[in-house]
Coordinates of C-alpha atoms and ligand atoms in Angstrom, one line a residue:
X1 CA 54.3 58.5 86.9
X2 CA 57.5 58.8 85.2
X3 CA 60.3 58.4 87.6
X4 CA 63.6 59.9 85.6
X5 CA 62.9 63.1 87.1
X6 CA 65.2 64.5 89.6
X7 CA 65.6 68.1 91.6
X8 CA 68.3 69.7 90.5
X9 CA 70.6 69.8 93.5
X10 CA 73.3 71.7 92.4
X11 CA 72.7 73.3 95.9
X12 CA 73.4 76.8 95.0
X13 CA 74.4 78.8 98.0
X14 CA 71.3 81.4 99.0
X15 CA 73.2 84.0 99.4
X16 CA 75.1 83.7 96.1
X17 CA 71.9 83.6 93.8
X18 CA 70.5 86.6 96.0
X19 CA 73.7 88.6 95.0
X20 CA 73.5 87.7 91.4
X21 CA 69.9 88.8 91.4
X22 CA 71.0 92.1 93.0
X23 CA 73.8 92.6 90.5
X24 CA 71.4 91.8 87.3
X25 CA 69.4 94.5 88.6
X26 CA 71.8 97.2 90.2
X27 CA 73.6 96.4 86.1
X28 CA 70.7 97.6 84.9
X29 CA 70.0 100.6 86.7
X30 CA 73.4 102.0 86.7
X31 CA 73.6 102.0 90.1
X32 CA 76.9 104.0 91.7
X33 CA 79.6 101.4 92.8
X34 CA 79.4 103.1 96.3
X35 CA 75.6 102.2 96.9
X36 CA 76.2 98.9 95.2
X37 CA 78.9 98.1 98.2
X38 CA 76.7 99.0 100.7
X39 CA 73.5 97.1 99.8
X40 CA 75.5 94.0 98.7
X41 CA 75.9 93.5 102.0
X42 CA 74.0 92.8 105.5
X43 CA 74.2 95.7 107.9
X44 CA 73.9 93.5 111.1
X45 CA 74.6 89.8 111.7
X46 CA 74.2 88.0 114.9
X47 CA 75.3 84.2 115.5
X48 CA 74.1 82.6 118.7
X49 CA 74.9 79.4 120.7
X50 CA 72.6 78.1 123.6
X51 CA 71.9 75.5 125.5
X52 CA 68.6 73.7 126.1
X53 CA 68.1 70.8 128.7
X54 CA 66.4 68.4 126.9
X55 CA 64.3 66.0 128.4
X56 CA 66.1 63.1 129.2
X57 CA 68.1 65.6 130.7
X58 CA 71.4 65.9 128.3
X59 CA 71.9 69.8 127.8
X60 CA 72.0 70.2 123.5
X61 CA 73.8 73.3 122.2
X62 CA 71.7 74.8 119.5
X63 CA 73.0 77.6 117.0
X64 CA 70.8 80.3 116.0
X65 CA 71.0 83.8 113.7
X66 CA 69.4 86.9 113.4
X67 CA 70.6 89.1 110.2
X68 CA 69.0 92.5 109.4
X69 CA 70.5 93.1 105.9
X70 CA 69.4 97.0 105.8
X71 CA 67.5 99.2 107.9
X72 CA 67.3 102.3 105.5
X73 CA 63.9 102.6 104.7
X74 CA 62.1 101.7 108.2
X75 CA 62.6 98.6 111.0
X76 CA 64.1 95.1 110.2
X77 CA 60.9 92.9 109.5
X78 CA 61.4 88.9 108.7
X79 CA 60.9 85.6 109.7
X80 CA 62.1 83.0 112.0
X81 CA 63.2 79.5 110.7
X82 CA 63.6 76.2 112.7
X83 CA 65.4 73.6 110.0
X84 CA 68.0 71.4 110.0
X85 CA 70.1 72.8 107.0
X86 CA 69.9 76.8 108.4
X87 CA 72.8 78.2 107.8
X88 CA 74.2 82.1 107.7
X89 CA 74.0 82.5 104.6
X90 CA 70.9 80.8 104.1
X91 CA 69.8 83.9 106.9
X92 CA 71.6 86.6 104.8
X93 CA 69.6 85.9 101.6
X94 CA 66.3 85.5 103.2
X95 CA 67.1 88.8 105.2
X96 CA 68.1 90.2 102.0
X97 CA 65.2 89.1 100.0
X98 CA 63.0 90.4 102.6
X99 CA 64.6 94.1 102.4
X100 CA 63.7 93.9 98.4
X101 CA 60.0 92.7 99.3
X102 CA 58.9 95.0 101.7
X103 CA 60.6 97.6 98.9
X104 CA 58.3 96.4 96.5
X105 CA 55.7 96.7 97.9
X106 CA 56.0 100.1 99.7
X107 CA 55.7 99.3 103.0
X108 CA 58.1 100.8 105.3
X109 CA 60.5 98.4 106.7
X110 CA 63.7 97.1 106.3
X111 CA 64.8 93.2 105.6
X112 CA 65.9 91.1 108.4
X113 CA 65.4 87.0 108.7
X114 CA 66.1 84.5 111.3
X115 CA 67.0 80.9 111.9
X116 CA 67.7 77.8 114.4
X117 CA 69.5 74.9 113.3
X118 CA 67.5 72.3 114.6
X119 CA 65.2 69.8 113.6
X120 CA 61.2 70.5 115.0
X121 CA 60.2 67.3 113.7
X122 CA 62.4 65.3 116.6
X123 CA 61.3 67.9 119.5
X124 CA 58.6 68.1 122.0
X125 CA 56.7 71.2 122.2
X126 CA 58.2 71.6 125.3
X127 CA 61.8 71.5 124.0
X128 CA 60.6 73.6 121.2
X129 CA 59.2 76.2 124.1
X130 CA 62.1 76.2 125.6
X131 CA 64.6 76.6 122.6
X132 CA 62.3 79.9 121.4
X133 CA 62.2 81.4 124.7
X134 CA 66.3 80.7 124.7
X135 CA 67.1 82.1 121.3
X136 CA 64.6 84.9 121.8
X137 CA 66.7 86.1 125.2
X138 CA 70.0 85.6 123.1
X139 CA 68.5 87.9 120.0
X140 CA 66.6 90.7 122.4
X141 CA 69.9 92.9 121.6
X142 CA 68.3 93.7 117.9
X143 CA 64.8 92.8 118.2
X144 CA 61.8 95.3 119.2
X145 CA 58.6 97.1 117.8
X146 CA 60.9 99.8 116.4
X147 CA 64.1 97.7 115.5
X148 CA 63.3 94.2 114.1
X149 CA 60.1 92.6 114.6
X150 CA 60.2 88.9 113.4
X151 CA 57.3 87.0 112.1
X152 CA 56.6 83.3 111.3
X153 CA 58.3 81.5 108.6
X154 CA 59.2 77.3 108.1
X155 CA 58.9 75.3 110.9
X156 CA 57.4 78.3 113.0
X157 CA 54.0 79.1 113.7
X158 CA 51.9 81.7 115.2
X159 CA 52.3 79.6 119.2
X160 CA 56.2 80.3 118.7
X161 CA 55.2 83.9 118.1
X162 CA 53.3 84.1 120.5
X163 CA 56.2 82.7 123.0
X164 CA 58.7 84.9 121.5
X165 CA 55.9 87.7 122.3
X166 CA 56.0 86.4 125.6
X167 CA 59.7 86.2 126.5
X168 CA 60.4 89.6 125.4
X169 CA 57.5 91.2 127.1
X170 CA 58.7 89.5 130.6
X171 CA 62.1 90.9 130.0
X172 CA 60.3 94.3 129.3
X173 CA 58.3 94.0 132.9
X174 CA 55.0 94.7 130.4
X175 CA 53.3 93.3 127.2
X176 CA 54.5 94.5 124.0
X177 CA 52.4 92.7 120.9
X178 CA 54.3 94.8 118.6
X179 CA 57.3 92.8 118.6
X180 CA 56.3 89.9 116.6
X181 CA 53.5 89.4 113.9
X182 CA 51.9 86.3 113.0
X183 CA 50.7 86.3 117.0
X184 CA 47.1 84.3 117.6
X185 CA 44.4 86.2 117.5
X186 CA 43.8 86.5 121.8
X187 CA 47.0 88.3 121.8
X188 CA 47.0 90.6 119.1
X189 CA 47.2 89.1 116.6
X190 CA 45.5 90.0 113.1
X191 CA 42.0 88.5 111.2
X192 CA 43.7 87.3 107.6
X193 CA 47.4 86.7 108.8
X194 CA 47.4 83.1 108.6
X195 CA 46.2 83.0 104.8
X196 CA 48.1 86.4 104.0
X197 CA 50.3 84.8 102.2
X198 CA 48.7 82.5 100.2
X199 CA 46.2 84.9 99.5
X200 CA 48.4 87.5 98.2
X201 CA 49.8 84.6 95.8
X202 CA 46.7 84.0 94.5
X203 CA 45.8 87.7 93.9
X204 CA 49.0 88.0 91.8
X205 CA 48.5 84.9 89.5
X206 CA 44.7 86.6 89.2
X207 CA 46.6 89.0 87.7
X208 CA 49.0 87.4 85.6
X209 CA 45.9 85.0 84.3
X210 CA 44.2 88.1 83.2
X211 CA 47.2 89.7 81.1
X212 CA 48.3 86.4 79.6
X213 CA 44.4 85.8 79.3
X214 CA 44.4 82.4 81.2
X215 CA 41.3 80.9 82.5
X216 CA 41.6 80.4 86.0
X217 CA 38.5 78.0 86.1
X218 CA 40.0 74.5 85.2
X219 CA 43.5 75.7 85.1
X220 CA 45.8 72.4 85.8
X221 CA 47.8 73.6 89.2
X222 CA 50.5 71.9 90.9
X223 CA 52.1 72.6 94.5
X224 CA 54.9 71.9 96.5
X225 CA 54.8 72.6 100.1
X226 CA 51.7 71.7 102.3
X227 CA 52.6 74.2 105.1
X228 CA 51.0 77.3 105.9
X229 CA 51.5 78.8 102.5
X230 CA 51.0 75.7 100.1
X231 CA 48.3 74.4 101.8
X232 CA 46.3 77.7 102.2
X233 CA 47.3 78.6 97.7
X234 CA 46.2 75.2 97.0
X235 CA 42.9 76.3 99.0
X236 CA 42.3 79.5 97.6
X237 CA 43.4 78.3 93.9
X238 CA 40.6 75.3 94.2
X239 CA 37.6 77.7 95.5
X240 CA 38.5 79.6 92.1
X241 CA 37.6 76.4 90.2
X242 CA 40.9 75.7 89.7
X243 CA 42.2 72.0 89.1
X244 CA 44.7 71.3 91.4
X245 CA 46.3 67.9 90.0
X246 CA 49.2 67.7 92.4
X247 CA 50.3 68.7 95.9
X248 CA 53.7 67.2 97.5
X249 CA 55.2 68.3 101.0
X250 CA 58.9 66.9 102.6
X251 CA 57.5 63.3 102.4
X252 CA 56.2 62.9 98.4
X253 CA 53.5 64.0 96.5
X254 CA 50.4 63.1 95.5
X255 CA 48.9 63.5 91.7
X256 CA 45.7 63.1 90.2
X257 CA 44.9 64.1 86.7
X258 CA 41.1 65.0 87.5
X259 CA 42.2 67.0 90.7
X260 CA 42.2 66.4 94.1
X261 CA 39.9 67.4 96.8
X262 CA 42.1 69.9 98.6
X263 CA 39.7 70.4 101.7
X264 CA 39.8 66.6 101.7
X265 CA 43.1 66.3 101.6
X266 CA 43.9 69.1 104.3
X267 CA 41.9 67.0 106.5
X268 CA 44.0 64.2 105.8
X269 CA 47.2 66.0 106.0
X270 CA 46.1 66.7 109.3
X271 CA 45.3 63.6 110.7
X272 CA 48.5 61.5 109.0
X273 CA 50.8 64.6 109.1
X274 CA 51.8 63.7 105.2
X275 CA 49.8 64.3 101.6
X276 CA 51.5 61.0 100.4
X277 CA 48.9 58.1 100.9
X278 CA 46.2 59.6 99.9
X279 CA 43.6 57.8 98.7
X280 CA 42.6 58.1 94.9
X281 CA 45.9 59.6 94.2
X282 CA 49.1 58.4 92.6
X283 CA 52.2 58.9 94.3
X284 CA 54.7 61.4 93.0
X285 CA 58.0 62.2 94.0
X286 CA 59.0 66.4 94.5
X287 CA 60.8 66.2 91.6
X288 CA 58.5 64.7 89.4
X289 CA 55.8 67.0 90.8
X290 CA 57.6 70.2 89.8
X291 CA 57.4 68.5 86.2
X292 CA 54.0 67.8 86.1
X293 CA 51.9 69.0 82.8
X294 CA 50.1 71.7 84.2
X295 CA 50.0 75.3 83.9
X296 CA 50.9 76.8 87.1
X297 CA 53.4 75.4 89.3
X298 CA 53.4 76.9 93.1
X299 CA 57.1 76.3 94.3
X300 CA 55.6 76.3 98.2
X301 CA 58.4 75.2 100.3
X302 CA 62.1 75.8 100.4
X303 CA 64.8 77.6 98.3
X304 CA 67.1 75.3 95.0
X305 CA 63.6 73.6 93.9
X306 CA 64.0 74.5 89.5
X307 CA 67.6 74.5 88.7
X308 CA 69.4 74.1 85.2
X309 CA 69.0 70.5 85.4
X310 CA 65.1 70.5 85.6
X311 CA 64.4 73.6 84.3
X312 CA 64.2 72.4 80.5
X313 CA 61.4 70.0 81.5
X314 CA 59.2 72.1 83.5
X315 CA 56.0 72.3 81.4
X316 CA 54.2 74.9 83.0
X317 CA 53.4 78.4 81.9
X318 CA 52.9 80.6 84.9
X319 CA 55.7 79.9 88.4
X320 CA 54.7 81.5 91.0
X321 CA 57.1 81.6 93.5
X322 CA 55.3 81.4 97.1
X323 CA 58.4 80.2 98.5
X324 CA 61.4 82.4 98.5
X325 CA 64.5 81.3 96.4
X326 CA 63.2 78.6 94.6
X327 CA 64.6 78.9 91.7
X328 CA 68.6 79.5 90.1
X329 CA 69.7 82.6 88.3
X330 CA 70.3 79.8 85.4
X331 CA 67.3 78.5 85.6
X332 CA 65.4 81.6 85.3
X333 CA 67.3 82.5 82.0
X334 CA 66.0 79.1 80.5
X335 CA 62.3 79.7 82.2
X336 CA 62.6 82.7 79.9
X337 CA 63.8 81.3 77.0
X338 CA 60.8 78.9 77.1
X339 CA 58.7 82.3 77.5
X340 CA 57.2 80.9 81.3
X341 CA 56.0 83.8 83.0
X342 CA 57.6 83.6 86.7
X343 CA 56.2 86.0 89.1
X344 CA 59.3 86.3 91.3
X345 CA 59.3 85.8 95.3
X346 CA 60.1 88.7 96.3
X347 CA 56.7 89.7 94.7
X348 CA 54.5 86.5 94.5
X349 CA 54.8 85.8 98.5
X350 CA 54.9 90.0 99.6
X351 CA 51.4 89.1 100.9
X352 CA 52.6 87.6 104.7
X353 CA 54.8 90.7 105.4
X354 CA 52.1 92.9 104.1
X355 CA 49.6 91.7 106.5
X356 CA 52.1 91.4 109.2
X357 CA 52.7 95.5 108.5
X358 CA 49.0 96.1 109.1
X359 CA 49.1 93.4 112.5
X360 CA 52.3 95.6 113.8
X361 CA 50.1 99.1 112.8
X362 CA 47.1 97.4 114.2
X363 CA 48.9 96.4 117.7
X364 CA 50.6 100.1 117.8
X365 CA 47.3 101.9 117.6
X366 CA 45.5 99.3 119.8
X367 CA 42.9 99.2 117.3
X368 CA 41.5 96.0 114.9
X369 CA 40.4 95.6 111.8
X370 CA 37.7 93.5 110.5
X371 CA 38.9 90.5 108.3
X372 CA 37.2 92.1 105.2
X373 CA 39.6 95.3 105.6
X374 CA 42.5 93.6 105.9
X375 CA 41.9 91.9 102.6
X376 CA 40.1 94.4 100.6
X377 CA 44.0 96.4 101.7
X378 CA 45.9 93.7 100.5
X379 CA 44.1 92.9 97.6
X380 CA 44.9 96.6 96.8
X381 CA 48.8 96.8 97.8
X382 CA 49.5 93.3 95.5
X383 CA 47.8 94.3 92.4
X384 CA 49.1 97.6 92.4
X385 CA 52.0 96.4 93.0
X386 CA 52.2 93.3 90.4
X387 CA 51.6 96.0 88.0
X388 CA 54.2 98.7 88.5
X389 CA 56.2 95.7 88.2
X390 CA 55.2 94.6 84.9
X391 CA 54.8 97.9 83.7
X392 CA 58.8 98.4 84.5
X393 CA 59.5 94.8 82.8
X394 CA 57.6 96.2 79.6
X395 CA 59.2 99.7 79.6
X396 CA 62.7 98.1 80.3
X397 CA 62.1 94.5 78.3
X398 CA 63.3 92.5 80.9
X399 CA 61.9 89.5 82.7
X400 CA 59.5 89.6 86.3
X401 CA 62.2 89.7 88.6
X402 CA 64.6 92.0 87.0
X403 CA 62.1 94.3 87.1
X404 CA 61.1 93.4 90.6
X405 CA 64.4 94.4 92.0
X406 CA 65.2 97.3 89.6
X407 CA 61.8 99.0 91.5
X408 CA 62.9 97.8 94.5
X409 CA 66.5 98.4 94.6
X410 CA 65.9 101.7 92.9
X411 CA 63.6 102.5 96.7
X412 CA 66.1 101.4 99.3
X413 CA 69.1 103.5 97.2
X414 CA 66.6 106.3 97.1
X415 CA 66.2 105.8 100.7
X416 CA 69.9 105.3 101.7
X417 CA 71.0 108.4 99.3
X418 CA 68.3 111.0 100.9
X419 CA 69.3 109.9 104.7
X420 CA 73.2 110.3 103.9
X421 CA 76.0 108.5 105.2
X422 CA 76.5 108.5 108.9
X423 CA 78.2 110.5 110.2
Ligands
NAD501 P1 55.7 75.6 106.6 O1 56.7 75.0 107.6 O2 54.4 75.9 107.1 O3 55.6 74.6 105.4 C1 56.7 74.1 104.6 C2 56.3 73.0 103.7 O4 57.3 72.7 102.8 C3 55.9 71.7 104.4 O5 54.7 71.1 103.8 C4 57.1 70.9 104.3 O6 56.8 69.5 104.3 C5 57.6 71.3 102.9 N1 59.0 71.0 102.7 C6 60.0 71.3 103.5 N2 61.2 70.9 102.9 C7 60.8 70.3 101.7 C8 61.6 69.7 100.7 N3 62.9 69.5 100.8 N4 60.9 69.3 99.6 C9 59.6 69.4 99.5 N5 58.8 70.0 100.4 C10 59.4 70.4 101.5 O7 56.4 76.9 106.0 P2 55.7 78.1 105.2 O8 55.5 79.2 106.2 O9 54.5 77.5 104.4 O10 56.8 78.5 104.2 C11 57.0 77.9 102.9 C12 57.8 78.9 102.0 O11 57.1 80.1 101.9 C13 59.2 79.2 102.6 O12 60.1 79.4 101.5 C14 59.0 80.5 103.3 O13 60.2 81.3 103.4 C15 58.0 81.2 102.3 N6 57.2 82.3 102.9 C16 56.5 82.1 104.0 C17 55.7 83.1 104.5 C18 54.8 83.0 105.7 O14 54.0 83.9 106.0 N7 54.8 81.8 106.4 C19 55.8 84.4 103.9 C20 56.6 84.6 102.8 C21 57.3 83.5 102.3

């Protein structure tokens, strides 16, 4: 491969792009300067420092965050991440970004997110136990089945639910499932949470293949990201027929122009904890695999991935943005220009909190669904969805994600109008 490419690390702040996108969107609809001040900003924002004992003894003092950016249209609902770079207003955009998705897709909650500055990678699971079951105790003052229910998100996986779940039902003196979704299945968890996700990514570029009349059998795919969401797209995208000629995760990438075997190289993955090595397959670096010659690119891991610098050189024709934030307000204006159809985050990934609504429903009513239900819903709630969307961007001739957040903007004003302001 080519090496000249490079990521373009402008490093815009989170936060800052998710405003932008706001104000594109709130331009566009007219929206009253009073209701533009009060979803511009986050509603609640908690910063936490505690200490863990780690093993060699020497107590570490970890900072953590819980942000619910609006409430109006039902609970806070949002992830928890463990990374290094974590910051507040990393937290606020994700938290805001997750008030816009549950918007747009019509399920009733709010937009919260979390995060832990710290680095899994360097932990034990114990340390790791012990840090959740910390930060949980420190963020019980907002969380709860009926005031912010967090959910799995980089770094975190359904065993730190499930110790969240844990900590906050021994505080409680009984079990309460409902707090967090993304729980294994022996504690109430739900069939098709894992792959939600992923699955609802593919059903969206199923979509956008059949209006832009793209044949999904042999389309070239690339991803980036190998975690829960990449790993389970790439997956899904290859048992469509699919070519999938390059996957990357933290460490590289790997690219082959006939495809690679992606149950092969989960299996790999798994054993060497990397995608880079693998055999048959040249070595890419992240940004080279964002440039790849394909025709969809799945941006599957973290947020400033397609920035003005590499935006003119990505060559394919359908982003789908799996993970949230990945690309620049700038960028997106020359994605456009190029005519690539992006089908924007807080659409393309609405699949995990949609099956995490019907795991919190689910755990409420003490009754399960079969695995078949649970998709056949979500398959229902992501095309309808994808469509009103694209229907808005045609009546209003303006890109994906524009009209993404007019629809969903347009809900939670709706929402904050009819309830009134307090008191
Ligand atoms: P994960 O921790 O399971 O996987 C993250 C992947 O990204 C890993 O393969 C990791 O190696 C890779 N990665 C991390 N930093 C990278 C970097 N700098 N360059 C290249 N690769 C890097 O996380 P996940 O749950 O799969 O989340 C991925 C994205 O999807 C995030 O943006 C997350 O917010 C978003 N998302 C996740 C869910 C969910 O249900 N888990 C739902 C909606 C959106």
């Amino acid at each position: 491969m080519q090496s000249a490419a490079v990521i373009d690390h402008t490093q815009r702040d989170p936060y800052q792009v998710a405003l932008e996108q706001f104000d594109i969107a709130a331009d566009r609809l007219h929206l009253d300067p009073n209701m533009r001040a009060i979803l511009r900003e986050c509603q609640r924002e908690l910063i936490v420092h505690f200490p863990v004992r780690m093993q060699d003894g020497v107590v570490k003092v970890f900072t953590g965050y819980r942000v619910q950016h609006n409430t109006a249209r039902g609970p806070a609902k949002g992830g928890i991440r463990y990374h290094p770079s974590v910051s507040l207003n990393e937290v606020r955009a994700l938290s805001m970004w997750m008030t816009w998705k549950c918007a747009v897709v019509g399920i009733p909650y709010g937009g919260a997110k979390g995060g832990v500055v710290c680095d899994p990678k360097q932990m034990t699971s114990q340390q790791l136990e012990t840090l959740t079951r910390r930060y949980t105790t420190e963020i019980a003052l907002l969380i709860g089945p009926d005031r912010d229910i967090p959910a799995p998100d980089v770094n975190t996986d359904a065993q730190t639910m499930a110790w969240i779940m844990d900590t906050y039902s021994m505080h409680q003196g009984h079990t309460v499932p409902a707090v967090v979704t993304g729980k294994p299945l022996s504690i109430g968890g739900s069939e098709g949470r894992r792959e939600a996700t992923a699955r609802g990514v593919v059903y969206t570029i199923i979509e956008v293949a059949k209006h832009l009349d793209v044949d999904l059998e042999g389309a070239r795919v690339a991803v980036q990201g190998f975690g829960n969401v990449g790993s389970n797209t790439a997956i899904l995208l290859h048992q469509l027929g699919a070519t999938v000629v390059g996957v990357s995760d933290v460490t590289g990438g790997v690219y082959s122009a006939k495809g690679i075997d992606i149950p092969r190289l989960q299996a790999y993955a798994r054993e060497t904890g990397q995608v880079a090595g693998f055999p048959g397959a040249e070595r890419v670096t992240n940004a080279e695999l964002l440039e790849l010659d394909c025709d969809i690119l799945v941006p599957a891991a973290i947020e400033n991935q397609i920035g003005e610098t590499n935006a003119p050189r990505i060559k394919a024709k359908i982003v789908a943005e799996a993970a949230n934030g990945p690309t620049s307000p700038e960028a997106d204006r020359i994605l456009q220009d190029k005519g690539v159809m992006l089908i924007p985050d807080i659409l393309c990934n609405a699949g995990g909190v949609t099956v995490s609504y019907f795991e919190w429903v689910q755990d409420l009513q003490n009754l399960f669904w079969r695995e078949a239900t649970i998709n056949a819903r979500l398959k229902e709630v992501m095309v309808k969805s994808f469509n009103d969307v694209l229907d808005l961007s045609r009546k209003h001739k303006v890109d994906m994600r524009t009209a993404a957040y007019m629809l969903a903007v347009q809900r939670v004003a709706d929402a904050t109008l009819t309830r009134g302001i307090y008191p």
